[in-house]
Every structure is written in C-alpha cells, then in structure tokens.
C-alpha cells in the first residue's frame, strides 16, 4: 500500500497545471520616438526631422502605436539619460532615441541611435550611420528598417517601391512607380490604350507590363534607369499577364493561339517559349513559387475559375482551391507554404489566404470588390486594389488583420499594385 | 546470525514483491483522472469563458463538463456511453460518488481561475505574426499565495527569438494573479503555486 502511495505522490509531483494561451491581444506595440538630440552648434531641426521621419515610416502600415511627444516625460538622447520608469509609466513597449553627433565639411551627418525594450528593461539595438544632410529620408528608412526588424523579426520594407496603373480619365493610362509611402512618384509610360499587369524584375531594375497601344495585348519590358521599352513579341495572337521568375531569367506569361489562352514560360535571353499548359479552358494569371519549381495559375477547366499549380519540370498539375465558385489571381507567400488570392462569394470579391497544407481558406478583407493583391517582400502586408463607387484606390491589410489602411489618394483610379522585391 | 539475516532479507524481499504486485493491481482500479496532470486547453477555456446563454438554450448545464466527460470516458475505456451516464449512481458506494463530485467541483474552480489567467495574459500578449510556422513556448510560473508572481522561467523555448521575446514581454507585464486569493490553500498549493503557461502561435495541429 505504501509503495502505491509513493507512486501516486511521485506522479503528482511532476504533474503541473498547464494553461494554453493561443489568442493574443488586439493591441499594438506602443513605441516612443524621442526627438533625436544634437551636438552643440548643429541645426536643431535635424534631430526632430529624423525622429519624425522614422515615426512616419514605422506607423505607415498601422503595425504600431506611438506615444505623443507632448506626453513624454523626458527627451533622452543617450543611454545615461534614459530611465525605463519614464516610459513604463506611459505604457510604452519600445523607445527609440538617438543623437546627431557631427557634420563634416562634405555635409555628412554622423548619427547614433538605440532601441530599448521597456518591459524587459534591456537595450536591444544600437547603431551608427553616416549619411548626407539632404538625404534625411533615406537615413530614416535605413534606421526604420533596423528597428522594424528587431521588433518584429521580419525584414524591413521601408525602402521598397510600388508599381501601379493610374487611370486619370477614360483615355489616359499611366504606368507609375513610387516609394512605398507614396513619395517620389515617377510616370514610366503614358498611353491612350489600356495598360495592365505590371511586375517587377527580381533586381528591381525593370518592369514588365501589358499594353494595348498596338491594338492587341502585348508585353513590354521597361528599363527603369534608361526608360527604354522592349516588346517581347512572343508568338500567338495575344500575350498577357507576365510574371518574372525569381531568378530573373524567365517570364511566365499567357499566350493565346486562336483565342485559347494557355500558360507558357518565356526565356528572356534566348527568347524561347515553352508551353506549360494545353487545355481548351482558359488558363491565365500565372505566378512562380519562390523556388521557381512551380507555377500557380487560374483556370476555368472545372467550370468555374479555380487555382491550380503546375510543376514546371514534370508538368504535373494539382488543383489548389475548391471553396466557392471563384478563386483567382493566386500568388505564393514568400515562404512558398501559403497562397493568397481573390475569393468570390455571392458577388463579393475579397482577398483570401490558404495554407497549402490545409483545406481551409481564410478571408482577410471586408470590402467587396477587391482585386490584384500584392504582398510585401517580408510576407506581412498585402496591398490590393479596391473601389469606392467607381473610383479605384489601394487598400492594405496586415496578415494578423489588426491593421487596415488605404494608401494616399491619387488623381484618378489606381489599379493593379505590384510591390517591389 | 547469518541465517537470521538471510531469512530477514528473504522476508523483506517477499514483502517488497507482494507490495509491488499489489500496487500494480491497484493502479488499474485507479481513476486516471485523479492522478492525470491537468491540462486546460484553449477550447475547454472557451467553453467556460463564453457567456453560458450562447449554448444553454439547447443544452442547459451539460456543456461545461463535456470536455471532462469525454476525457473520463476515454480513460475508462467507455467509448460509446453518453456523457450523462457517468453521473448515474449505479453503485451503492455513496462515498465514492461524493468524492467524485468534490473532484469535479475542484476541477471546475481550477478551470475558472485558469480562464481568468488566460484572459489576462491574452490581453497583454502581442503575438508576432507567423502564418506558416506553429510555435510553442512553455513558461513555468511561481506564485505566492497572495497571487504575486515570484518568479518565472521559460522552460521550453520555441527557439524563435521574436516569439519567445513576445512571451517574456507579456509575462513581464503581469505582476499579480489575485484571482487565486479566493482558492482553498490546498488547491492553490497543488495547482497554482507552480504552473505552466503554454504559448502557442496557432490552435492548429501540424
């Protein structure tokens, strides 16, 4: 009997209550962006400009909350003046401080910065950067990327760009690119005929898109530095939906011979076209997997638009979606394990995601006419085109659904965003 | 002298053998749920945390203990019996039934406090976004009877730095679980003096 009691006790000694926590808070991390300090005899504005710019970047996609400067109890610029309690009391999770140490004869600023984790009471990042005084925005982007990376574990995206089509009136179509915050917009090409499907080359030096300027859908590759355009003139009646392979050597595209669109791979160097699908149904909207081994595409071969995947070597195909009667414009996540696409349901078209290992899809957006989703290179944010009445604008959402935002309104309808690598 | 020692040894060995055999037989008659480590999972907590009127329209009272019942049925090897059958008094042993009721009441109290702790932690845990990986980190919490967090230690990290850091930040924000104050001391000591928080990035099973 005694041995039995011992067994019972010993088993109880190691059995601890376990409480599972799966749901996280809907709150955002609160970050204090303290105006950067300056050494004597330097322009005061630099300090405020750089911290304000970092703050703007970090708040761009609604992923963080900030502490208003008026509420700050102190303005430390070095670790010696930094007191955790000043920030803990304001509910701050992270504080960014910094200092402009010097400026040399060439106008180069020497800036140091630090990031503190208030709850853990530790400094988690410190760095020094040298940059030109007329490039405060560029310096702020580099610092913002490092801070973002340290807090989220994801690659910073503040130096990325966005390509999109602006349709200012019925007869003006513009192929544009801008910084991800909407600044420094450049018009690459203007046409009276529709422009569609922009896609960035992996090195960010070129953009491929479809233009109807010669009456039929034709694919052009435009060099961003020189502005030169080149038509790829693949065979067939129409060429559309170009997408660069991750190695930059090929384009996946749609070629229509006698009105039947199929997916092809086009080698840019030797201009060779390789057929990937051959079906009497419409096959369109191809996109490469990150390892270049597979291509996702939309096909109505089952009677309604659904997503399929084809292995570019074995040509083996696999149906990926079965929910509802409209799933189109599929793209892989940067890790290749999930896809995002447009899911249609009762006349509503929303952005949805699906893990390839799972049967279930998850709808992300709540607007009803969403199209052309594009994902940030770090896989955390999706920007898509949607409509307010007849005017198109760009909306965005973080994958955890905590933040929804819309990008600054342009003069005209904005469509088909493409996030640069 | 030696003979006496040998016979004493033999006697002791026989006794040991008998007690061992007896303990093996007694284990099989034990209710597993009396010694099983308690794991309060997310879904069980949701049952408790959700307003009861959501489900009670159809099944009054039955719902709360459903998870318990299923567990007990499985551990007894009774797969097809309905949940309520467990509570039918078939045996004359009233004492046993009373202790069962006490156990289930204790378990209910533990689950209720666990639900509050879970809510509190959930409200401060800013979960990093990780769509493709399922991560798990376990933290051992050491409480004073006043509910004060005396100590905590990440006993099983997920090895994803950002995920583990988010967990540590959340626990750093908690200094008290005063809900344990109302608990019987015995229950506190056996369940909440030391307990584990299991943080999961997703409810899915990989």
XYZ file of C-alpha atoms in Angstrom:
627
model
C 0.000 0.000 0.000
C 2.841 2.344 0.891
C 4.537 1.836 -2.454
C 1.246 2.617 -4.153
C 1.014 5.933 -2.249
C 4.580 6.763 -3.266
C 3.767 6.172 -6.912
C 0.747 8.422 -6.588
C 2.764 11.168 -4.914
C 5.578 10.999 -7.357
C 3.231 11.208 -10.294
C 1.554 14.217 -8.690
C 4.878 15.892 -8.043
C 5.574 16.186 -11.762
C 2.056 16.964 -12.947
C 1.739 20.699 -13.249
C -1.291 22.593 -14.344
C -0.794 23.780 -17.915
C -2.766 26.686 -19.308
C -2.776 27.181 -23.059
C -2.537 30.686 -24.469
C -3.352 30.898 -28.149
C -5.153 34.198 -28.531
C -3.022 37.314 -28.440
C -4.032 40.859 -27.660
C -5.654 43.094 -30.270
C -3.447 45.913 -29.022
C -0.406 47.116 -30.911
C 3.074 47.596 -29.510
C 3.482 51.187 -28.348
C 6.680 52.878 -29.472
C 8.076 56.223 -28.304
C 10.079 58.059 -30.973
C 12.078 60.556 -28.954
C 13.324 63.593 -30.918
C 16.995 62.965 -31.627
C 19.461 65.064 -29.676
C 22.094 67.193 -31.385
C 25.599 68.264 -30.531
C 26.018 71.962 -29.914
C 26.453 74.193 -32.971
C 24.307 71.872 -35.159
C 20.918 72.737 -36.638
C 18.176 71.693 -34.171
C 15.818 70.727 -36.976
C 17.868 67.699 -37.967
C 17.082 65.941 -34.699
C 13.336 66.409 -34.958
C 13.262 65.710 -38.704
C 14.929 62.346 -38.413
C 12.850 61.062 -35.477
C 9.638 62.299 -37.161
C 10.576 60.527 -40.374
C 11.337 57.272 -38.530
C 7.998 57.614 -36.725
C 6.114 58.157 -40.013
C 7.732 55.080 -41.537
C 7.018 52.855 -38.568
C 3.365 53.954 -38.427
C 2.844 53.645 -42.194
C 1.041 50.283 -42.166
C -0.653 50.659 -38.803
C 1.502 47.986 -37.185
C 2.478 50.128 -34.171
C 1.032 52.764 -31.913
C 3.085 55.824 -30.977
C 3.440 57.937 -27.854
C 2.626 61.576 -28.464
C 5.611 63.862 -27.888
C 3.519 66.066 -25.579
C 3.113 63.059 -23.252
C 6.817 62.265 -22.997
C 8.270 62.785 -19.537
C 11.833 63.180 -20.765
C 13.795 63.538 -24.013
C 16.903 61.432 -23.516
C 19.412 61.214 -26.340
C 21.914 58.866 -24.712
C 21.743 55.752 -22.540
C 22.962 57.665 -19.454
C 19.880 59.893 -19.518
C 17.465 57.033 -20.204
C 15.145 55.898 -17.382
C 12.905 52.912 -18.029
C 10.309 54.062 -15.479
C 9.586 57.236 -17.532
C 8.344 55.007 -20.361
C 6.884 52.102 -18.398
C 4.515 54.530 -16.671
C 3.232 55.682 -20.090
C 2.582 52.100 -21.225
C 5.375 52.226 -23.791
C 6.792 48.934 -25.082
C 9.790 50.274 -27.027
C 11.672 53.595 -27.072
C 13.835 54.892 -29.902
C 16.435 57.508 -29.018
C 19.347 58.943 -30.959
C 21.747 61.756 -31.464
C 23.337 63.654 -34.341
C 26.957 63.665 -33.316
C 28.633 65.706 -36.023
C 28.532 67.065 -39.537
C 31.639 67.184 -41.705
C 32.754 69.545 -44.456
C 31.016 67.436 -47.121
C 27.661 67.694 -45.350
C 27.727 64.148 -43.968
C 25.875 63.617 -40.714
C 27.074 61.126 -38.115
C 24.036 59.743 -36.299
C 23.817 57.220 -33.457
C 20.586 55.537 -32.349
C 19.335 52.991 -29.797
C 16.194 50.934 -29.242
C 15.073 49.907 -25.741
C 12.653 47.154 -24.718
C 10.881 48.789 -21.778
C 9.145 45.703 -20.332
C 12.327 43.654 -20.345
C 14.454 46.662 -19.353
C 17.121 45.985 -21.967
C 18.707 47.807 -24.858
C 18.035 45.652 -27.900
C 19.651 47.658 -30.675
C 22.250 50.316 -31.150
C 23.860 51.622 -34.285
C 25.650 54.422 -36.005
C 25.055 55.700 -39.511
C 26.637 58.304 -41.751
C 24.516 59.975 -44.407
C 24.116 63.179 -46.325
C 22.209 66.027 -44.723
C 19.953 66.317 -47.789
C 19.013 62.648 -47.529
C 17.321 62.547 -44.128
C 14.516 60.401 -45.639
C 16.994 57.793 -46.850
C 18.797 57.674 -43.494
C 15.457 57.368 -41.672
C 14.480 54.431 -43.919
C 17.635 52.516 -43.014
C 17.170 53.151 -39.278
C 13.428 52.296 -39.529
C 14.224 49.005 -41.270
C 16.626 48.002 -38.496
C 14.164 48.925 -35.738
C 11.307 47.112 -37.515
C 13.436 44.025 -37.979
C 14.467 43.973 -34.320
C 10.897 44.308 -33.024
C 9.060 42.046 -35.469
C 11.758 39.636 -36.607
C 10.690 40.441 -40.192
C 12.705 42.206 -42.848
C 12.157 45.968 -43.012
C 10.236 47.187 -46.062
C 10.573 50.954 -45.904
C 12.967 51.101 -48.852
C 10.670 49.104 -51.160
C 8.625 50.547 -54.031
C 5.210 50.108 -55.546
C 4.247 49.947 -59.236
C 0.631 50.659 -60.245
C -1.586 51.839 -63.063
C -3.338 55.196 -62.797
C -6.371 55.773 -64.973
C -6.913 59.541 -64.703
C -9.658 59.663 -67.349
C -11.208 57.273 -69.861
C -8.359 57.804 -72.316
C -5.283 58.251 -70.144
C -3.497 55.271 -68.672
C -0.230 55.729 -66.783
C 2.285 53.157 -65.640
C 3.698 54.601 -62.374
C 6.127 53.692 -59.608
C 6.653 55.354 -56.233
C 8.292 54.760 -52.875
C 6.135 52.579 -50.658
C 4.980 55.659 -48.711
C 3.679 57.210 -51.957
C 6.528 59.714 -52.276
C 8.751 60.226 -55.335
C 6.169 59.128 -57.887
C 7.504 58.565 -61.399
C 5.399 58.060 -64.508
C 7.101 55.405 -66.650
C 4.735 55.365 -69.585
C 1.501 57.081 -70.646
C -0.902 55.685 -73.221
C -4.397 56.271 -74.533
C -4.895 52.497 -74.623
C -5.174 50.310 -71.503
C -2.046 49.210 -69.569
C -2.169 46.153 -67.324
C -0.337 43.646 -65.129
C 2.902 45.380 -64.018
C 5.524 43.111 -62.463
C 8.987 43.876 -61.050
C 12.135 42.078 -62.106
C 13.815 40.498 -59.044
C 16.687 43.035 -59.250
C 14.160 45.942 -59.221
C 15.738 47.349 -62.383
C 12.965 46.530 -64.863
C 9.197 46.288 -65.055
C 7.193 44.044 -67.367
C 3.626 45.028 -68.246
C 0.923 44.607 -70.859
C -0.007 47.455 -73.171
C -2.771 47.607 -75.785
C -1.132 50.527 -77.638
C -0.891 48.496 -80.873
C -4.440 47.197 -80.669
C -3.640 43.771 -79.179
C -2.345 42.751 -75.761
C 1.451 42.965 -75.985
C 4.103 42.533 -73.284
C 6.751 45.212 -72.787
C 9.815 45.217 -70.574
C 10.886 48.699 -69.498
C 14.264 49.544 -68.029
C 13.806 51.923 -65.096
C 17.167 53.675 -65.372
C 17.108 54.371 -69.130
C 13.335 54.317 -69.669
C 13.840 52.071 -72.735
C 10.960 49.757 -73.634
C 11.169 46.477 -75.469
C 8.289 44.364 -76.724
C 8.891 40.661 -76.159
C 6.762 39.715 -79.177
C 6.110 36.140 -78.226
C 4.176 34.147 -80.776
C 0.413 33.909 -80.837
C -2.390 36.414 -81.079
C -2.145 37.996 -77.650
C 0.418 37.926 -74.835
C -0.542 38.868 -71.299
C -0.009 38.507 -67.537
C 3.828 38.492 -67.455
C 5.481 37.462 -64.172
C 9.243 37.262 -63.611
C 10.735 34.049 -62.324
C 12.610 34.508 -59.014
C 15.962 34.055 -60.825
C 15.039 36.812 -63.308
C 15.803 34.638 -66.348
C 12.269 33.832 -67.471
C 8.774 35.234 -67.603
C 5.684 33.151 -67.025
C 3.021 34.511 -69.337
C -0.217 33.781 -71.106
C -0.184 33.290 -74.853
C -3.358 32.880 -76.789
C -3.239 30.910 -80.041
C -6.527 31.222 -81.909
C -8.354 32.505 -78.837
C -7.330 29.794 -76.364
C -5.106 31.202 -73.617
C -2.508 28.863 -72.087
C 0.442 29.288 -69.710
C 3.952 29.467 -71.163
C 7.419 30.106 -69.863
C 9.477 32.592 -71.886
C 13.245 32.630 -71.571
C 14.383 36.274 -71.767
C 17.921 35.618 -73.012
C 17.310 33.140 -75.818
C 13.681 34.240 -76.446
C 12.396 30.665 -76.276
C 8.781 29.925 -75.477
C 7.926 26.705 -73.612
C 4.334 25.557 -73.308
C 3.265 24.591 -69.786
C -0.484 24.045 -70.103
C -2.564 22.842 -73.030
C -6.266 22.829 -72.303
C -9.338 24.084 -74.102
C -10.304 26.004 -70.917
C -8.896 29.455 -70.133
C -5.575 29.251 -68.270
C -4.322 32.621 -67.043
C -2.693 34.703 -64.250
C 0.449 32.622 -63.694
C 2.885 33.251 -60.820
C 6.080 31.463 -59.769
C 6.717 29.716 -56.477
C 9.701 31.212 -54.605
C 11.852 28.172 -55.543
C 10.933 28.599 -59.260
C 9.817 24.943 -59.398
C 6.076 25.530 -59.607
C 3.641 27.981 -61.152
C 0.223 28.795 -59.756
C -2.443 29.794 -62.281
C -6.169 30.374 -62.671
C -8.159 28.031 -64.897
C -11.847 27.544 -65.628
C -11.253 23.931 -66.719
C -13.563 22.679 -63.957
C -16.379 25.032 -64.994
C -15.509 27.922 -62.672
C -12.287 29.890 -62.077
C -10.116 27.931 -59.642
C -6.434 27.906 -58.741
C -4.091 25.186 -59.951
C -0.403 24.531 -59.548
C 1.887 23.065 -62.187
C 5.345 21.619 -61.691
C 7.457 23.263 -64.407
C 9.627 20.137 -64.833
C 7.197 17.228 -64.594
C 4.234 19.315 -65.875
C 2.113 17.601 -63.209
C -0.889 19.702 -62.210
C -2.749 19.950 -58.929
C -5.973 21.774 -58.075
C -5.457 24.068 -55.058
C -8.893 25.578 -54.334
C -12.355 24.084 -54.036
C -14.237 26.604 -51.891
C -16.903 28.501 -53.789
C -17.060 29.116 -57.500
C -14.479 31.891 -57.854
C -10.841 31.723 -56.759
C -8.413 33.598 -58.957
C -5.220 35.681 -59.225
C -3.227 33.399 -56.932
C 0.235 34.259 -55.617
C 2.572 32.388 -53.293
C 3.722 33.806 -49.976
C 7.490 34.468 -49.823
C 7.931 31.212 -47.834
C 6.080 29.217 -50.514
C 3.894 27.448 -47.928
C 0.741 29.514 -48.376
C -1.062 31.325 -51.166
C -3.232 34.445 -51.347
C -5.840 35.132 -53.987
C -9.180 36.750 -54.823
C -12.097 34.750 -53.473
C -15.554 35.421 -54.871
C -18.640 34.719 -52.835
C -22.192 35.929 -53.611
C -20.959 38.791 -55.757
C -18.354 39.900 -53.194
C -14.714 39.619 -54.152
C -12.305 39.546 -51.239
C -8.670 38.732 -50.583
C -8.197 35.306 -49.016
C -5.264 33.178 -47.888
C -4.791 29.424 -47.729
C -2.055 27.252 -46.325
C -1.119 24.677 -48.919
C -1.133 22.018 -46.200
C -4.667 22.894 -45.129
C -8.086 22.555 -46.724
C -9.421 25.822 -45.332
C -9.290 29.320 -46.715
C -9.316 32.482 -44.638
C -10.831 35.717 -45.904
C -8.751 38.758 -44.998
C -10.590 41.804 -46.300
C -14.076 43.121 -45.644
C -14.537 45.331 -48.707
C -16.432 43.750 -51.576
C -14.660 44.481 -54.857
C -11.051 43.654 -54.063
C -8.618 42.600 -56.757
C -4.934 42.279 -57.696
C -3.420 41.560 -54.268
C 0.338 42.002 -53.889
C 2.419 41.069 -50.865
C 5.275 42.844 -49.100
C 8.645 41.091 -49.523
C 8.583 40.167 -45.821
C 5.202 38.451 -46.265
C 3.412 40.504 -43.614
C 1.292 43.021 -45.528
C -0.988 42.729 -48.539
C -1.891 45.731 -50.689
C -4.798 45.328 -53.089
C -6.935 47.379 -55.436
C -10.493 48.062 -54.396
C -13.267 50.514 -55.247
C -15.112 53.357 -53.629
C -18.032 53.905 -56.009
C -16.435 53.932 -59.427
C -13.056 55.207 -58.229
C -10.342 52.668 -57.624
C -7.901 53.085 -54.745
C -5.339 50.915 -52.962
C -6.138 49.321 -49.639
C -3.875 47.320 -47.390
C -4.066 44.878 -44.530
C -1.589 43.217 -42.215
C -1.850 39.454 -42.147
C -2.862 39.336 -38.492
C -5.812 41.526 -39.512
C -5.020 44.070 -36.800
C -4.398 46.906 -39.206
C -6.302 48.024 -42.302
C -5.238 51.091 -44.189
C -5.611 52.840 -47.516
C -2.809 54.449 -49.478
C -2.872 58.166 -50.333
C -5.475 59.005 -52.969
C -4.208 59.829 -56.468
C -5.762 61.945 -59.202
C -7.640 59.130 -60.833
C -8.412 55.484 -60.334
C -5.488 53.366 -59.147
C -5.317 49.700 -60.091
C -3.031 46.675 -60.139
C -0.439 47.402 -57.459
C 2.811 45.419 -57.614
C 5.118 45.512 -54.594
C 8.799 45.534 -55.498
C 11.164 42.848 -54.145
C 23.411 -14.863 12.971
C 23.910 -15.022 9.213
C 20.928 -17.335 8.857
C 18.737 -14.890 10.740
C 19.899 -12.059 8.499
C 19.313 -14.104 5.339
C 15.810 -15.111 6.439
C 15.062 -11.463 7.343
C 16.302 -10.384 3.914
C 14.200 -13.031 2.197
C 11.192 -11.943 4.245
C 11.810 -8.298 3.284
C 12.150 -9.251 -0.379
C 8.879 -11.213 -0.271
C 7.159 -8.222 1.354
C 8.581 -5.911 -1.319
C 7.447 -8.275 -4.062
C 3.941 -8.515 -2.567
C 3.597 -4.728 -2.180
C 4.823 -4.220 -5.742
C 2.313 -6.764 -7.105
C -0.420 -5.161 -5.034
C 0.473 -1.691 -6.317
C 0.334 -2.881 -9.918
C -3.163 -4.266 -9.373
C -4.311 -1.189 -7.508
C -3.179 1.108 -10.368
C -5.569 -0.496 -12.782
C -8.508 0.227 -10.448
C -7.484 3.889 -10.074
C -9.453 6.546 -11.854
C -6.921 8.002 -14.244
C -8.352 11.494 -13.921
C -7.368 11.598 -10.256
C -3.655 11.459 -10.974
C -3.516 12.729 -14.518
C -1.700 16.046 -14.982
C -4.326 18.664 -15.637
C -4.074 20.354 -18.999
C -6.530 23.130 -19.553
C -6.653 23.714 -23.248
C -7.875 26.670 -25.206
C -11.118 25.060 -26.285
C -12.005 23.974 -22.776
C -11.392 27.517 -21.576
C -13.539 28.943 -24.324
C -16.421 26.777 -23.083
C -16.093 28.379 -19.699
C -15.245 31.882 -20.819
C -18.076 32.267 -23.349
C -21.367 33.603 -21.929
C -23.326 30.486 -20.974
C -26.569 31.627 -22.635
C -24.922 31.050 -26.009
C -25.257 27.309 -25.658
C -27.510 26.809 -22.697
C -30.657 27.316 -24.801
C -30.308 23.825 -26.167
C -28.292 22.027 -23.529
C -28.538 23.533 -20.059
C -25.585 22.663 -17.802
C -24.462 19.785 -19.947
C -21.975 21.777 -21.965
C -19.493 22.900 -19.325
C -18.337 19.479 -18.345
C -18.406 17.976 -21.764
C -14.625 18.039 -22.108
C -14.274 16.388 -18.683
C -16.778 13.726 -19.559
C -15.136 12.824 -22.812
C -11.761 12.594 -21.113
C -13.116 10.363 -18.348
C -14.923 8.132 -20.787
C -11.827 7.631 -22.823
C -9.647 6.913 -19.837
C -12.147 4.331 -18.602
C -12.296 2.754 -21.997
C -16.004 3.528 -22.279
C -16.187 4.933 -25.774
C -19.855 4.873 -26.611
C -21.561 5.724 -23.343
C -23.328 9.089 -23.339
C -21.878 11.838 -21.096
C -24.702 11.786 -18.605
C -24.461 8.064 -17.921
C -21.285 8.692 -15.985
C -23.260 10.546 -13.355
C -25.924 7.854 -12.866
C -25.387 6.297 -9.464
C -25.160 2.634 -10.261
C -23.093 1.626 -7.266
C -24.103 1.851 -3.634
C -20.801 3.464 -2.768
C -22.038 6.972 -1.892
C -18.660 7.984 -0.512
C -17.059 7.390 -3.853
C -19.718 9.426 -5.632
C -19.311 12.286 -3.147
C -15.570 12.362 -3.706
C -16.224 12.391 -7.450
C -18.489 15.423 -7.089
C -15.867 17.136 -4.949
C -13.233 16.436 -7.555
C -15.364 17.801 -10.349
C -16.111 20.943 -8.293
C -12.405 21.425 -7.663
C -11.696 20.931 -11.308
C -14.329 23.490 -12.191
C -12.716 26.007 -9.810
C -9.311 25.324 -11.382
C -10.697 25.790 -14.863
C -12.416 29.051 -13.899
C -9.233 30.547 -12.436
C -7.261 29.239 -15.422
C -9.715 31.001 -17.739
C -9.160 34.289 -15.910
C -5.376 33.856 -16.039
C -5.626 33.012 -19.724
C -7.700 36.133 -20.395
C -5.286 38.353 -18.517
C -2.247 37.031 -20.374
C -4.047 37.128 -23.728
C -4.882 40.797 -23.197
C -1.211 41.749 -22.891
C 0.443 39.256 -25.239
C 1.252 40.963 -28.531
C 1.636 37.922 -30.673
C 4.092 38.157 -33.553
C 2.756 37.264 -36.929
C 3.812 33.828 -38.076
C 1.470 32.354 -40.603
C 3.445 29.358 -41.682
C 5.058 28.020 -38.533
C 3.413 26.621 -35.433
C 5.464 27.639 -32.421
C 5.148 26.603 -28.783
C 6.891 28.103 -25.744
C 6.333 26.949 -22.146
C 6.877 29.185 -19.148
C 6.931 27.992 -15.542
C 5.281 30.478 -13.185
C 5.864 30.543 -9.461
C 3.129 32.329 -7.462
C 2.872 33.447 -3.850
C -0.461 32.679 -2.113
C -1.204 36.411 -2.466
C -1.140 35.926 -6.235
C 2.138 37.749 -6.690
C 4.374 36.407 -9.449
C 7.520 35.453 -7.518
C 9.453 34.019 -10.383
C 9.113 32.782 -13.927
C 11.287 30.793 -16.250
C 10.979 29.831 -19.900
C 11.385 26.081 -19.529
C 10.723 25.169 -23.150
C 11.505 27.990 -25.594
C 10.145 27.856 -29.130
C 13.621 28.784 -30.413
C 12.079 31.586 -32.463
C 13.671 34.634 -30.831
C 10.851 37.050 -31.618
C 8.136 34.648 -30.440
C 9.974 33.868 -27.180
C 10.660 37.552 -26.612
C 6.960 38.401 -27.087
C 6.104 35.781 -24.443
C 8.639 37.184 -21.977
C 7.364 40.731 -22.561
C 3.790 39.588 -21.835
C 4.792 37.892 -18.583
C 6.877 40.882 -17.567
C 3.687 42.927 -17.781
C 1.943 40.670 -15.242
C 2.886 41.020 -11.599
C -0.242 39.659 -9.860
C -2.866 36.978 -10.364
C -5.001 37.994 -7.394
C -7.785 35.602 -8.500
C -6.027 32.770 -6.663
C -6.721 34.558 -3.348
C -10.191 33.023 -3.081
C -8.911 29.489 -3.556
C -8.618 26.877 -0.818
C -4.983 26.738 0.270
C -4.724 23.068 -0.652
C -5.980 23.714 -4.156
C -3.639 26.674 -4.541
C -0.612 24.664 -3.431
C -1.356 21.728 -5.689
C -2.287 23.728 -8.797
C -1.239 27.364 -8.781
C 1.891 27.530 -6.628
C 3.736 26.365 -9.731
C 2.011 26.138 -13.069
C 2.903 26.351 -16.727
C 1.715 28.762 -19.373
C 1.859 27.171 -22.804
C 2.009 29.834 -25.515
C 1.051 28.667 -28.990
C 1.273 30.630 -32.201
C -1.715 28.791 -33.628
C -4.512 26.496 -32.487
C -3.922 24.207 -35.433
C -2.257 20.840 -35.191
C 0.631 20.482 -37.587
